[in-house]
Amino acid sequence: MSEETQVQQPQAEAAPKKKPQSTFSRVARYTLVRAVTLFLTVVVGIFLTIMIANMGGYVDEIRRNDIQETYRQAAVLNPAIKALPPEERQRWVDEQIELAYKRYDLDKPFLVRTVRFMVDALTLNLGRSQNMSSDTGSRQVRLIILERLPPTLILFGTVGFILFFVELFFALFLSRKYGSFIDKAVITVAPMTSAPGWFYGIFLILIFAALLKVLPFGGMVDSPPPERWSFEYILSLLKHMILPAMALAANQVLLSVYSWRTFFMIYSSEDYVEMAKAKGLTSRSIERRYILRPTLPTIVTTFAFFLINVWIGAPIFETVFQWPGLGRQLFQAIGLFDIPVIVGEAVIFSYLLAVTLFVLDFIYALVDPRVKIGGQGGAQS
């Protein structure tokens, strides 16, 4: 060993060792950074939603013009105001317009109102709608959204849960039948089902409602509706759910089965699966312990985003089937330029998405021991 090496070795040994970071501090630091990052993402997303929904202030100009036209017409149609001298009549119109501007905050600069509206939205103070109202006549955005939430949960929750487990088990079945006739048939047909669900819904309505007249065109229950949650009501509800369920199945089942089937086949060809087969383990045991378990992060992610869609609905899909849910409500709000309702639904979606992404990191660490919370780059294997 050279003299230079002998001199450098004690210096290297004397260098202080880096103290390992405790698990609690690592997880706490990651949780804080992740929460702040997601919150900032939500803030940016809501701000952009407000800007887009308001068309950069163009919708406000439309509202100002509508207010001016409304009070000018009122001055002409009201005999008492019309009888006033022109100066007093104009002063009355100007006062009413100014009061309306203050009532809708249109007297403040656009950016000031946008920031205030964004702060209210982030604190779930959704305010009052501009053009829409609930069935009870309320203009509160919170009540308008809550009123349409149950129909969306009933349709997408019930049908979605059933389809999710059907896709999972059918994909496992196909992974065992690689190269069979049914496997080739799914591979061939799957790309043809990539059209959106409302596209299939139009043809299903034409066939089963217009031509065969065996199922209703749309809606949630018959009109007039039976007594709420009676046996007749449930039967009517189930009958109206058949066509939407068929459209959702046509849209997503085969594509999901094809994707998951490929994923399961990749893991079923691993060396540890071959070793398990050599040990004589049953096929069900191999699937549960050596195929399904490594794919749990993907399955959990798919299920989590499915839950978000359950709470939000699908605007065009619900409009085609005249389903009175959140999706159809959002479609109506966009047509009416009702910014509070649009932003209210965007806020709910943003918070659901942020919370889901936040929780998923910890779920990954629970279901997959290779994932380490708070490592370099966050949740890392």
PDB file of C-alpha atoms in Angstrom, residues 34 38 41-42 304-305 308 312 346-360:
ATOM      1  CA  ARG A  34     -47.280  15.770  -0.875  1.00  0.00           C
ATOM      2  CA  LEU A  38     -51.613  18.529  -4.229  1.00  0.00           C
ATOM      3  CA  THR A  41     -52.423  21.758  -7.878  1.00  0.00           C
ATOM      4  CA  VAL A  42     -56.062  22.044  -6.801  1.00  0.00           C
ATOM      5  CA  ALA A 304     -59.888   4.401  -7.027  1.00  0.00           C
ATOM      6  CA  PHE A 305     -60.407   6.322 -10.258  1.00  0.00           C
ATOM      7  CA  ILE A 308     -64.085   9.278  -8.535  1.00  0.00           C
ATOM      8  CA  ILE A 312     -68.925  12.918 -10.865  1.00  0.00           C
ATOM      9  CA  ALA A 346     -65.011  21.181 -10.552  1.00  0.00           C
ATOM     10  CA  VAL A 347     -64.107  21.799  -6.900  1.00  0.00           C
ATOM     11  CA  ILE A 348     -65.641  18.500  -5.823  1.00  0.00           C
ATOM     12  CA  PHE A 349     -63.793  16.641  -8.582  1.00  0.00           C
ATOM     13  CA  SER A 350     -60.505  18.381  -7.715  1.00  0.00           C
ATOM     14  CA  TYR A 351     -60.726  17.521  -4.037  1.00  0.00           C
ATOM     15  CA  LEU A 352     -61.731  13.924  -4.767  1.00  0.00           C
ATOM     16  CA  LEU A 353     -58.823  13.533  -7.185  1.00  0.00           C
ATOM     17  CA  ALA A 354     -56.301  15.098  -4.781  1.00  0.00           C
ATOM     18  CA  VAL A 355     -57.437  12.992  -1.809  1.00  0.00           C
ATOM     19  CA  THR A 356     -57.405   9.838  -3.948  1.00  0.00           C
ATOM     20  CA  LEU A 357     -53.856  10.450  -5.173  1.00  0.00           C
ATOM     21  CA  PHE A 358     -52.746  11.241  -1.623  1.00  0.00           C
ATOM     22  CA  VAL A 359     -54.242   8.053  -0.159  1.00  0.00           C
ATOM     23  CA  LEU A 360     -53.046   5.861  -3.038  1.00  0.00           C
TER      24      LEU A 360
END
